[in-house]
Every structure is written in structure tokens, then in C-alpha cells.
Amino acid sequence: MNTVNIARPADSAVSVKSDRFLRLVLRLDAVATLGSGALMAAGGGLLAEPTGIPAGAAHGIGAFLVVYALAVGVLSFRPVINRAAAWTVVGLNTLWVIDSVATLVAGFWELTAMGTGFIIVMAVVVAAFAELQYVGIRRLK
């Protein structure tokens, strides 16, 4: 009798039992990202004057964040979390932080103090999510 091993490689997926912390962090990231994305997508015009972030940029960034939040949320509810997908979230969150710093340093937009603060706060929150997601992935069995 022949048998077929259909087990997944250890690096590609993990069991639901060992990923509780990572799921929580991914879900919190998705909710926070959805909130900020919806705010920027819907209220980009209202945010332009007090922040200095151009309305068109805010709308575009907001739309991207809404889609990204939905993808992260879907990942968090999958029966098995794919490690590569989780690492991709960490990488994209890290890239967001780097881009935020670059935006501030380069003076890409004529930001107000509120706009600078907005970008800094978002970058700090995203960095925290990236770190917590990193910890969550490292805890996987």
C-alpha cells in the first residue's frame, strides 16, 4: 500500500494553536489601518489644510490603506497563517516606516506641525505593529 504525505513544510504554514498572538496583532493592525485609511480616503480634502498633505495624495494613500487592511484582516482569519505572507506584512510595515521618515526628511510636502505629527504617530504605530508581528512570527511552532 502506498501512502502520500500531504503535510505542509514547516516554514510555509503553522497550526492555529501556536499563532494566537500573531493573529491578534494582525487583526489590530487591520483595524487600525482600516480606520486611518478610511479617514484619509474619505476625508483627504478636509485633512489637506490642517496637515499639509495634498488631498489627492491623502485620497490615494487612504484607498491603498483600506485595501491593505482588508488583506491583512483576511490573512488573520485564514485557518492556517502562511509564514511568507506574515513576513510580507512585516516587510511592508517596515517599508511604510522608512517611507514616512524619508517623506519627512526630504520635505516632500509642505507639512504643518499637525501633518508632521500625523506622519510621525502613524510611523511609530506601524513600527510597533511590525515589531509585534515579528515577535508573533518568531513564537510560531
mmCIF file of N, CA and C in Angstrom:
data_model
loop_
_atom_site.group_PDB
_atom_site.id
_atom_site.type_symbol
_atom_site.label_atom_id
_atom_site.label_comp_id
_atom_site.label_asym_id
_atom_site.label_seq_id
_atom_site.Cartn_x
_atom_site.Cartn_y
_atom_site.Cartn_z
ATOM 1 N N MET A 1 0.836 -1.174 0.000
ATOM 2 C CA MET A 1 0.000 0.000 0.000
ATOM 3 C C MET A 1 0.887 1.246 0.000
ATOM 4 N N ASN A 2 0.595 2.156 -0.903
ATOM 5 C CA ASN A 2 1.344 3.409 -0.972
ATOM 6 C C ASN A 2 0.658 4.470 -0.127
ATOM 7 N N THR A 3 1.456 5.302 0.523
ATOM 8 C CA THR A 3 0.895 6.425 1.283
ATOM 9 C C THR A 3 1.478 7.718 0.744
ATOM 10 N N VAL A 4 0.707 8.747 0.848
ATOM 11 C CA VAL A 4 1.136 10.055 0.367
ATOM 12 C C VAL A 4 1.202 11.003 1.554
ATOM 13 N N ASN A 5 2.317 11.664 1.693
ATOM 14 C CA ASN A 5 2.484 12.636 2.769
ATOM 15 C C ASN A 5 2.016 13.996 2.255
ATOM 16 N N ILE A 6 0.934 14.496 2.824
ATOM 17 C CA ILE A 6 0.410 15.790 2.370
ATOM 18 C C ILE A 6 0.694 16.900 3.378
ATOM 19 N N ALA A 7 1.578 16.634 4.325
ATOM 20 C CA ALA A 7 1.918 17.659 5.329
ATOM 21 C C ALA A 7 2.604 18.833 4.646
ATOM 22 N N ARG A 8 2.331 20.001 5.147
ATOM 23 C CA ARG A 8 2.954 21.205 4.607
ATOM 24 C C ARG A 8 4.356 21.346 5.194
ATOM 25 N N PRO A 9 5.264 21.964 4.439
ATOM 26 C CA PRO A 9 6.589 22.218 5.002
ATOM 27 C C PRO A 9 6.470 23.107 6.242
ATOM 28 N N ALA A 10 7.344 22.893 7.195
ATOM 29 C CA ALA A 10 7.283 23.633 8.466
ATOM 30 C C ALA A 10 7.398 25.137 8.263
ATOM 31 N N ASP A 11 8.105 25.573 7.237
ATOM 32 C CA ASP A 11 8.308 27.004 7.040
ATOM 33 C C ASP A 11 7.137 27.711 6.372
ATOM 34 N N SER A 12 6.230 26.985 5.750
ATOM 35 C CA SER A 12 5.198 27.654 4.964
ATOM 36 C C SER A 12 3.921 27.942 5.722
ATOM 37 N N ALA A 13 3.578 27.140 6.703
ATOM 38 C CA ALA A 13 2.318 27.346 7.409
ATOM 39 C C ALA A 13 2.450 26.849 8.842
ATOM 40 N N VAL A 14 1.554 27.308 9.687
ATOM 41 C CA VAL A 14 1.604 26.922 11.094
ATOM 42 C C VAL A 14 0.217 26.549 11.571
ATOM 43 N N SER A 15 0.170 25.840 12.669
ATOM 44 C CA SER A 15 -1.127 25.442 13.200
ATOM 45 C C SER A 15 -1.805 26.602 13.898
ATOM 46 N N VAL A 16 -3.109 26.517 14.009
ATOM 47 C CA VAL A 16 -3.896 27.554 14.660
ATOM 48 C C VAL A 16 -3.519 27.666 16.137
ATOM 49 N N LYS A 17 -3.117 26.555 16.760
ATOM 50 C CA LYS A 17 -2.830 26.548 18.191
ATOM 51 C C LYS A 17 -1.649 27.437 18.571
ATOM 52 N N SER A 18 -0.668 27.585 17.704
ATOM 53 C CA SER A 18 0.544 28.310 18.064
ATOM 54 C C SER A 18 0.574 29.751 17.557
ATOM 55 N N ASP A 19 -0.494 30.202 16.952
ATOM 56 C CA ASP A 19 -0.431 31.517 16.316
ATOM 57 C C ASP A 19 -1.405 32.542 16.899
ATOM 58 N N ARG A 20 -1.869 32.326 18.092
ATOM 59 C CA ARG A 20 -2.874 33.200 18.707
ATOM 60 C C ARG A 20 -2.393 34.661 18.797
ATOM 61 N N PHE A 21 -1.156 34.876 19.271
ATOM 62 C CA PHE A 21 -0.618 36.231 19.417
ATOM 63 C C PHE A 21 -0.501 36.919 18.059
ATOM 64 N N LEU A 22 0.040 36.211 17.074
ATOM 65 C CA LEU A 22 0.195 36.789 15.739
ATOM 66 C C LEU A 22 -1.160 37.165 15.150
ATOM 67 N N ARG A 23 -2.151 36.305 15.300
ATOM 68 C CA ARG A 23 -3.496 36.617 14.796
ATOM 69 C C ARG A 23 -4.037 37.895 15.433
ATOM 70 N N LEU A 24 -3.856 38.034 16.738
ATOM 71 C CA LEU A 24 -4.332 39.224 17.438
ATOM 72 C C LEU A 24 -3.660 40.479 16.896
ATOM 73 N N VAL A 25 -2.351 40.436 16.740
ATOM 74 C CA VAL A 25 -1.618 41.611 16.259
ATOM 75 C C VAL A 25 -2.013 41.943 14.821
ATOM 76 N N LEU A 26 -2.166 40.935 13.979
ATOM 77 C CA LEU A 26 -2.597 41.180 12.599
ATOM 78 C C LEU A 26 -3.986 41.821 12.573
ATOM 79 N N ARG A 27 -4.874 41.347 13.420
ATOM 80 C CA ARG A 27 -6.234 41.904 13.457
ATOM 81 C C ARG A 27 -6.231 43.343 13.959
ATOM 82 N N LEU A 28 -5.440 43.621 14.982
ATOM 83 C CA LEU A 28 -5.340 45.001 15.473
ATOM 84 C C LEU A 28 -4.753 45.915 14.402
ATOM 85 N N ASP A 29 -3.747 45.425 13.694
ATOM 86 C CA ASP A 29 -3.149 46.182 12.597
ATOM 87 C C ASP A 29 -4.204 46.458 11.530
ATOM 88 N N ALA A 30 -4.972 45.442 11.174
ATOM 89 C CA ALA A 30 -6.003 45.609 10.145
ATOM 90 C C ALA A 30 -7.042 46.649 10.556
ATOM 91 N N VAL A 31 -7.475 46.601 11.799
ATOM 92 C CA VAL A 31 -8.490 47.557 12.277
ATOM 93 C C VAL A 31 -7.931 48.981 12.287
ATOM 94 N N ALA A 32 -6.720 49.152 12.817
ATOM 95 C CA ALA A 32 -6.113 50.486 12.873
ATOM 96 C C ALA A 32 -5.857 51.030 11.468
ATOM 97 N N THR A 33 -5.378 50.166 10.581
ATOM 98 C CA THR A 33 -5.095 50.580 9.211
ATOM 99 C C THR A 33 -6.382 50.917 8.469
ATOM 100 N N LEU A 34 -7.414 50.122 8.683
ATOM 101 C CA LEU A 34 -8.702 50.406 8.048
ATOM 102 C C LEU A 34 -9.242 51.757 8.516
ATOM 103 N N GLY A 35 -9.128 52.034 9.796
ATOM 104 C CA GLY A 35 -9.605 53.312 10.324
ATOM 105 C C GLY A 35 -8.859 54.496 9.750
ATOM 106 N N SER A 36 -7.535 54.428 9.753
ATOM 107 C CA SER A 36 -6.766 55.556 9.222
ATOM 108 C C SER A 36 -6.923 55.658 7.710
ATOM 109 N N GLY A 37 -7.018 54.514 7.040
ATOM 110 C CA GLY A 37 -7.211 54.534 5.591
ATOM 111 C C GLY A 37 -8.550 55.126 5.197
ATOM 112 N N ALA A 38 -9.603 54.744 5.904
ATOM 113 C CA ALA A 38 -10.935 55.291 5.618
ATOM 114 C C ALA A 38 -10.970 56.791 5.887
ATOM 115 N N LEU A 39 -10.322 57.210 6.973
ATOM 116 C CA LEU A 39 -10.250 58.639 7.289
ATOM 117 C C LEU A 39 -9.564 59.410 6.170
ATOM 118 N N MET A 40 -8.446 58.885 5.693
ATOM 119 C CA MET A 40 -7.707 59.575 4.636
ATOM 120 C C MET A 40 -8.440 59.509 3.299
ATOM 121 N N ALA A 41 -9.016 58.352 2.979
ATOM 122 C CA ALA A 41 -9.708 58.206 1.695
ATOM 123 C C ALA A 41 -10.943 59.093 1.627
ATOM 124 N N ALA A 42 -11.709 59.108 2.701
ATOM 125 C CA ALA A 42 -12.956 59.880 2.703
ATOM 126 C C ALA A 42 -12.739 61.346 3.047
ATOM 127 N N GLY A 43 -11.775 61.615 3.913
ATOM 128 C CA GLY A 43 -11.595 62.982 4.391
ATOM 129 C C GLY A 43 -10.312 63.637 3.943
ATOM 130 N N GLY A 44 -9.730 63.140 2.878
ATOM 131 C CA GLY A 44 -8.468 63.698 2.396
ATOM 132 C C GLY A 44 -8.525 65.188 2.135
ATOM 133 N N GLY A 45 -9.648 65.647 1.597
ATOM 134 C CA GLY A 45 -9.809 67.076 1.339
ATOM 135 C C GLY A 45 -9.858 67.886 2.616
ATOM 136 N N LEU A 46 -10.482 67.328 3.632
ATOM 137 C CA LEU A 46 -10.573 68.021 4.918
ATOM 138 C C LEU A 46 -9.242 68.015 5.660
ATOM 139 N N LEU A 47 -8.416 67.003 5.399
ATOM 140 C CA LEU A 47 -7.123 66.897 6.075
ATOM 141 C C LEU A 47 -6.045 67.751 5.423
ATOM 142 N N ALA A 48 -6.244 68.144 4.177
ATOM 143 C CA ALA A 48 -5.197 68.835 3.428
ATOM 144 C C ALA A 48 -4.734 70.124 4.102
ATOM 145 N N GLU A 49 -5.659 70.979 4.449
ATOM 146 C CA GLU A 49 -5.266 72.270 5.020
ATOM 147 C C GLU A 49 -4.595 72.138 6.386
ATOM 148 N N PRO A 50 -5.175 71.401 7.332
ATOM 149 C CA PRO A 50 -4.524 71.336 8.643
ATOM 150 C C PRO A 50 -3.226 70.519 8.677
ATOM 151 N N THR A 51 -3.032 69.610 7.710
ATOM 152 C CA THR A 51 -1.833 68.763 7.743
ATOM 153 C C THR A 51 -0.786 69.137 6.705
ATOM 154 N N GLY A 52 -1.218 69.717 5.604
ATOM 155 C CA GLY A 52 -0.298 69.984 4.509
ATOM 156 C C GLY A 52 -0.142 68.804 3.566
ATOM 157 N N ILE A 53 -0.814 67.705 3.852
ATOM 158 C CA ILE A 53 -0.790 66.550 2.948
ATOM 159 C C ILE A 53 -1.777 66.839 1.826
ATOM 160 N N PRO A 54 -1.322 66.858 0.571
ATOM 161 C CA PRO A 54 -2.236 67.157 -0.531
ATOM 162 C C PRO A 54 -3.440 66.208 -0.546
ATOM 163 N N ALA A 55 -4.600 66.759 -0.869
ATOM 164 C CA ALA A 55 -5.839 65.977 -0.851
ATOM 165 C C ALA A 55 -5.745 64.742 -1.744
ATOM 166 N N GLY A 56 -5.210 64.899 -2.937
ATOM 167 C CA GLY A 56 -5.091 63.759 -3.853
ATOM 168 C C GLY A 56 -4.213 62.654 -3.287
ATOM 169 N N ALA A 57 -3.124 63.051 -2.657
ATOM 170 C CA ALA A 57 -2.233 62.063 -2.037
ATOM 171 C C ALA A 57 -2.944 61.364 -0.884
ATOM 172 N N ALA A 58 -3.653 62.133 -0.071
ATOM 173 C CA ALA A 58 -4.375 61.542 1.064
ATOM 174 C C ALA A 58 -5.429 60.553 0.577
ATOM 175 N N HIS A 59 -6.152 60.916 -0.477
ATOM 176 C CA HIS A 59 -7.168 60.005 -1.025
ATOM 177 C C HIS A 59 -6.518 58.710 -1.525
ATOM 178 N N GLY A 60 -5.431 58.848 -2.275
ATOM 179 C CA GLY A 60 -4.749 57.673 -2.819
ATOM 180 C C GLY A 60 -4.145 56.790 -1.743
ATOM 181 N N ILE A 61 -3.470 57.409 -0.786
ATOM 182 C CA ILE A 61 -2.880 56.651 0.317
ATOM 183 C C ILE A 61 -3.981 55.972 1.124
ATOM 184 N N GLY A 62 -5.056 56.694 1.364
ATOM 185 C CA GLY A 62 -6.175 56.128 2.113
ATOM 186 C C GLY A 62 -6.775 54.922 1.424
ATOM 187 N N ALA A 63 -6.964 55.017 0.107
ATOM 188 C CA ALA A 63 -7.519 53.884 -0.646
ATOM 189 C C ALA A 63 -6.587 52.675 -0.562
ATOM 190 N N PHE A 64 -5.285 52.925 -0.703
ATOM 191 C CA PHE A 64 -4.314 51.835 -0.567
ATOM 192 C C PHE A 64 -4.413 51.198 0.817
ATOM 193 N N LEU A 65 -4.489 52.024 1.847
ATOM 194 C CA LEU A 65 -4.545 51.504 3.214
ATOM 195 C C LEU A 65 -5.794 50.660 3.460
ATOM 196 N N VAL A 66 -6.913 51.054 2.873
ATOM 197 C CA VAL A 66 -8.143 50.267 3.029
ATOM 198 C C VAL A 66 -7.950 48.875 2.420
ATOM 199 N N VAL A 67 -7.398 48.817 1.223
ATOM 200 C CA VAL A 67 -7.164 47.521 0.567
ATOM 201 C C VAL A 67 -6.152 46.698 1.370
ATOM 202 N N TYR A 68 -5.081 47.348 1.818
ATOM 203 C CA TYR A 68 -4.053 46.668 2.611
ATOM 204 C C TYR A 68 -4.653 46.118 3.904
ATOM 205 N N ALA A 69 -5.480 46.916 4.563
ATOM 206 C CA ALA A 69 -6.118 46.480 5.814
ATOM 207 C C ALA A 69 -6.984 45.249 5.584
ATOM 208 N N LEU A 70 -7.717 45.245 4.490
ATOM 209 C CA LEU A 70 -8.562 44.084 4.187
ATOM 210 C C LEU A 70 -7.711 42.836 3.958
ATOM 211 N N ALA A 71 -6.583 42.995 3.264
ATOM 212 C CA ALA A 71 -5.696 41.851 3.023
ATOM 213 C C ALA A 71 -5.108 41.323 4.330
ATOM 214 N N VAL A 72 -4.672 42.222 5.202
ATOM 215 C CA VAL A 72 -4.116 41.803 6.495
ATOM 216 C C VAL A 72 -5.206 41.133 7.334
ATOM 217 N N GLY A 73 -6.400 41.690 7.297
ATOM 218 C CA GLY A 73 -7.513 41.092 8.029
ATOM 219 C C GLY A 73 -7.841 39.695 7.539
ATOM 220 N N VAL A 74 -7.873 39.521 6.226
ATOM 221 C CA VAL A 74 -8.138 38.192 5.656
ATOM 222 C C VAL A 74 -7.055 37.210 6.106
ATOM 223 N N LEU A 75 -5.795 37.643 6.057
ATOM 224 C CA LEU A 75 -4.698 36.778 6.497
ATOM 225 C C LEU A 75 -4.901 36.334 7.942
ATOM 226 N N SER A 76 -5.349 37.247 8.782
ATOM 227 C CA SER A 76 -5.504 36.928 10.207
ATOM 228 C C SER A 76 -6.615 35.907 10.473
ATOM 229 N N PHE A 77 -7.547 35.772 9.542
ATOM 230 C CA PHE A 77 -8.658 34.835 9.731
ATOM 231 C C PHE A 77 -8.499 33.536 8.937
ATOM 232 N N ARG A 78 -7.408 33.397 8.212
ATOM 233 C CA ARG A 78 -7.179 32.152 7.471
ATOM 234 C C ARG A 78 -7.016 31.003 8.459
ATOM 235 N N PRO A 79 -7.459 29.802 8.097
ATOM 236 C CA PRO A 79 -7.303 28.670 9.016
ATOM 237 C C PRO A 79 -5.838 28.428 9.396
ATOM 238 N N VAL A 80 -4.956 28.658 8.442
ATOM 239 C CA VAL A 80 -3.521 28.497 8.666
ATOM 240 C C VAL A 80 -2.829 29.758 8.153
ATOM 241 N N ILE A 81 -2.026 30.367 9.003
ATOM 242 C CA ILE A 81 -1.303 31.572 8.589
ATOM 243 C C ILE A 81 -0.035 31.160 7.853
ATOM 244 N N ASN A 82 0.100 31.644 6.643
ATOM 245 C CA ASN A 82 1.288 31.381 5.847
ATOM 246 C C ASN A 82 2.412 32.282 6.353
ATOM 247 N N ARG A 83 3.550 31.678 6.687
ATOM 248 C CA ARG A 83 4.677 32.465 7.212
ATOM 249 C C ARG A 83 5.157 33.510 6.215
ATOM 250 N N ALA A 84 5.229 33.128 4.948
ATOM 251 C CA ALA A 84 5.707 34.077 3.941
ATOM 252 C C ALA A 84 4.791 35.295 3.870
ATOM 253 N N ALA A 85 3.494 35.078 3.958
ATOM 254 C CA ALA A 85 2.547 36.198 3.938
ATOM 255 C C ALA A 85 2.723 37.068 5.177
ATOM 256 N N ALA A 86 2.928 36.445 6.328
ATOM 257 C CA ALA A 86 3.136 37.212 7.562
ATOM 258 C C ALA A 86 4.429 38.020 7.481
ATOM 259 N N TRP A 87 5.489 37.423 6.945
ATOM 260 C CA TRP A 87 6.739 38.165 6.772
ATOM 261 C C TRP A 87 6.559 39.313 5.782
ATOM 262 N N THR A 88 5.715 39.117 4.784
ATOM 263 C CA THR A 88 5.438 40.191 3.828
ATOM 264 C C THR A 88 4.789 41.372 4.531
ATOM 265 N N VAL A 89 3.875 41.105 5.448
ATOM 266 C CA VAL A 89 3.238 42.182 6.217
ATOM 267 C C VAL A 89 4.291 42.930 7.031
ATOM 268 N N VAL A 90 5.186 42.200 7.681
ATOM 269 C CA VAL A 90 6.261 42.848 8.448
ATOM 270 C C VAL A 90 7.115 43.715 7.519
ATOM 271 N N GLY A 91 7.456 43.182 6.359
ATOM 272 C CA GLY A 91 8.267 43.931 5.400
ATOM 273 C C GLY A 91 7.576 45.185 4.897
ATOM 274 N N LEU A 92 6.296 45.071 4.573
ATOM 275 C CA LEU A 92 5.553 46.236 4.086
ATOM 276 C C LEU A 92 5.371 47.280 5.188
ATOM 277 N N ASN A 93 5.154 46.831 6.412
ATOM 278 C CA ASN A 93 5.045 47.781 7.516
ATOM 279 C C ASN A 93 6.376 48.499 7.744
ATOM 280 N N THR A 94 7.472 47.762 7.640
ATOM 281 C CA THR A 94 8.795 48.372 7.782
ATOM 282 C C THR A 94 9.040 49.374 6.661
ATOM 283 N N LEU A 95 8.648 49.021 5.453
ATOM 284 C CA LEU A 95 8.786 49.936 4.320
ATOM 285 C C LEU A 95 7.970 51.208 4.541
ATOM 286 N N TRP A 96 6.781 51.072 5.135
ATOM 287 C CA TRP A 96 5.947 52.243 5.441
ATOM 288 C C TRP A 96 6.701 53.198 6.375
ATOM 289 N N VAL A 97 7.343 52.641 7.392
ATOM 290 C CA VAL A 97 8.084 53.463 8.356
ATOM 291 C C VAL A 97 9.244 54.173 7.658
ATOM 292 N N ILE A 98 9.983 53.455 6.835
ATOM 293 C CA ILE A 98 11.104 54.050 6.103
ATOM 294 C C ILE A 98 10.605 55.160 5.187
ATOM 295 N N ASP A 99 9.523 54.907 4.466
ATOM 296 C CA ASP A 99 8.960 55.926 3.574
ATOM 297 C C ASP A 99 8.462 57.140 4.351
ATOM 298 N N SER A 100 7.922 56.920 5.532
ATOM 299 C CA SER A 100 7.450 58.037 6.358
ATOM 300 C C SER A 100 8.616 58.929 6.762
ATOM 301 N N VAL A 101 9.706 58.311 7.203
ATOM 302 C CA VAL A 101 10.898 59.078 7.583
ATOM 303 C C VAL A 101 11.455 59.809 6.367
ATOM 304 N N ALA A 102 11.513 59.126 5.231
ATOM 305 C CA ALA A 102 12.019 59.755 4.008
ATOM 306 C C ALA A 102 11.158 60.944 3.603
ATOM 307 N N THR A 103 9.851 60.813 3.745
ATOM 308 C CA THR A 103 8.937 61.916 3.420
ATOM 309 C C THR A 103 9.226 63.122 4.302
ATOM 310 N N LEU A 104 9.450 62.880 5.576
ATOM 311 C CA LEU A 104 9.731 63.981 6.500
ATOM 312 C C LEU A 104 11.094 64.613 6.226
ATOM 313 N N VAL A 105 12.106 63.790 6.015
ATOM 314 C CA VAL A 105 13.463 64.294 5.808
ATOM 315 C C VAL A 105 13.581 65.040 4.480
ATOM 316 N N ALA A 106 12.956 64.508 3.444
ATOM 317 C CA ALA A 106 13.059 65.111 2.111
ATOM 318 C C ALA A 106 12.219 66.368 1.962
ATOM 319 N N GLY A 107 11.292 66.583 2.883
ATOM 320 C CA GLY A 107 10.419 67.743 2.758
ATOM 321 C C GLY A 107 9.552 67.654 1.517
ATOM 322 N N PHE A 108 9.106 66.453 1.223
ATOM 323 C CA PHE A 108 8.331 66.180 0.015
ATOM 324 C C PHE A 108 7.085 67.051 -0.083
ATOM 325 N N TRP A 109 6.427 67.261 1.039
ATOM 326 C CA TRP A 109 5.260 68.138 1.095
ATOM 327 C C TRP A 109 5.533 69.257 2.091
ATOM 328 N N GLU A 110 4.828 70.341 1.957
ATOM 329 C CA GLU A 110 4.932 71.442 2.920
ATOM 330 C C GLU A 110 3.986 71.144 4.078
ATOM 331 N N LEU A 111 4.456 70.297 4.973
ATOM 332 C CA LEU A 111 3.626 69.838 6.084
ATOM 333 C C LEU A 111 3.523 70.892 7.180
ATOM 334 N N THR A 112 2.383 70.920 7.809
ATOM 335 C CA THR A 112 2.206 71.732 9.007
ATOM 336 C C THR A 112 2.726 70.909 10.191
ATOM 337 N N ALA A 113 2.740 71.517 11.360
ATOM 338 C CA ALA A 113 3.138 70.771 12.562
ATOM 339 C C ALA A 113 2.201 69.583 12.768
ATOM 340 N N MET A 114 0.920 69.791 12.501
ATOM 341 C CA MET A 114 -0.047 68.698 12.644
ATOM 342 C C MET A 114 0.238 67.582 11.638
ATOM 343 N N GLY A 115 0.594 67.952 10.419
ATOM 344 C CA GLY A 115 0.920 66.959 9.399
ATOM 345 C C GLY A 115 2.167 66.170 9.754
ATOM 346 N N THR A 116 3.174 66.867 10.258
ATOM 347 C CA THR A 116 4.394 66.194 10.700
ATOM 348 C C THR A 116 4.077 65.237 11.846
ATOM 349 N N GLY A 117 3.306 65.710 12.796
ATOM 350 C CA GLY A 117 2.913 64.860 13.919
ATOM 351 C C GLY A 117 2.107 63.655 13.471
ATOM 352 N N PHE A 118 1.194 63.873 12.525
ATOM 353 C CA PHE A 118 0.360 62.794 11.993
ATOM 354 C C PHE A 118 1.233 61.698 11.391
ATOM 355 N N ILE A 119 2.213 62.095 10.583
ATOM 356 C CA ILE A 119 3.091 61.118 9.936
ATOM 357 C C ILE A 119 3.961 60.410 10.972
ATOM 358 N N ILE A 120 4.467 61.151 11.952
ATOM 359 C CA ILE A 120 5.295 60.539 12.995
ATOM 360 C C ILE A 120 4.488 59.529 13.808
ATOM 361 N N VAL A 121 3.292 59.910 14.220
ATOM 362 C CA VAL A 121 2.460 58.996 15.017
ATOM 363 C C VAL A 121 2.132 57.740 14.218
ATOM 364 N N MET A 122 1.759 57.914 12.956
ATOM 365 C CA MET A 122 1.456 56.733 12.132
ATOM 366 C C MET A 122 2.683 55.835 11.999
ATOM 367 N N ALA A 123 3.858 56.440 11.788
ATOM 368 C CA ALA A 123 5.081 55.648 11.634
ATOM 369 C C ALA A 123 5.413 54.883 12.914
ATOM 370 N N VAL A 124 5.236 55.517 14.060
ATOM 371 C CA VAL A 124 5.516 54.847 15.338
ATOM 372 C C VAL A 124 4.552 53.679 15.551
ATOM 373 N N VAL A 125 3.283 53.899 15.256
ATOM 374 C CA VAL A 125 2.289 52.826 15.415
ATOM 375 C C VAL A 125 2.598 51.671 14.463
ATOM 376 N N VAL A 126 2.916 51.991 13.222
ATOM 377 C CA VAL A 126 3.221 50.944 12.241
ATOM 378 C C VAL A 126 4.497 50.199 12.639
ATOM 379 N N ALA A 127 5.497 50.914 13.150
ATOM 380 C CA ALA A 127 6.725 50.256 13.616
ATOM 381 C C ALA A 127 6.416 49.301 14.767
ATOM 382 N N ALA A 128 5.543 49.716 15.662
ATOM 383 C CA ALA A 128 5.156 48.846 16.780
ATOM 384 C C ALA A 128 4.458 47.592 16.266
ATOM 385 N N PHE A 129 3.561 47.755 15.294
ATOM 386 C CA PHE A 129 2.899 46.581 14.720
ATOM 387 C C PHE A 129 3.918 45.655 14.056
ATOM 388 N N ALA A 130 4.867 46.222 13.311
ATOM 389 C CA ALA A 130 5.883 45.396 12.657
ATOM 390 C C ALA A 130 6.684 44.608 13.689
ATOM 391 N N GLU A 131 7.061 45.262 14.771
ATOM 392 C CA GLU A 131 7.823 44.581 15.827
ATOM 393 C C GLU A 131 6.996 43.468 16.473
ATOM 394 N N LEU A 132 5.749 43.765 16.796
ATOM 395 C CA LEU A 132 4.885 42.753 17.417
ATOM 396 C C LEU A 132 4.610 41.590 16.469
ATOM 397 N N GLN A 133 4.463 41.886 15.180
ATOM 398 C CA GLN A 133 4.266 40.820 14.200
ATOM 399 C C GLN A 133 5.526 39.964 14.086
ATOM 400 N N TYR A 134 6.679 40.605 14.126
ATOM 401 C CA TYR A 134 7.948 39.875 14.121
ATOM 402 C C TYR A 134 7.995 38.914 15.313
ATOM 403 N N VAL A 135 7.656 39.419 16.495
ATOM 404 C CA VAL A 135 7.629 38.583 17.698
ATOM 405 C C VAL A 135 6.629 37.438 17.515
ATOM 406 N N GLY A 136 5.460 37.749 16.964
ATOM 407 C CA GLY A 136 4.449 36.721 16.743
ATOM 408 C C GLY A 136 4.914 35.627 15.804
ATOM 409 N N ILE A 137 5.610 36.004 14.752
ATOM 410 C CA ILE A 137 6.124 35.006 13.806
ATOM 411 C C ILE A 137 7.190 34.154 14.484
ATOM 412 N N ARG A 138 8.054 34.783 15.265
ATOM 413 C CA ARG A 138 9.124 34.050 15.954
ATOM 414 C C ARG A 138 8.564 33.065 16.993
ATOM 415 N N ARG A 139 7.371 33.354 17.520
ATOM 416 C CA ARG A 139 6.745 32.466 18.508
ATOM 417 C C ARG A 139 6.080 31.246 17.873
ATOM 418 N N LEU A 140 5.916 31.274 16.568
ATOM 419 C CA LEU A 140 5.240 30.160 15.905
ATOM 420 C C LEU A 140 6.029 28.876 16.073
ATOM 421 N N LYS A 141 5.312 27.801 16.214
ATOM 422 C CA LYS A 141 5.960 26.488 16.363
ATOM 423 C C LYS A 141 6.119 25.830 15.026
#
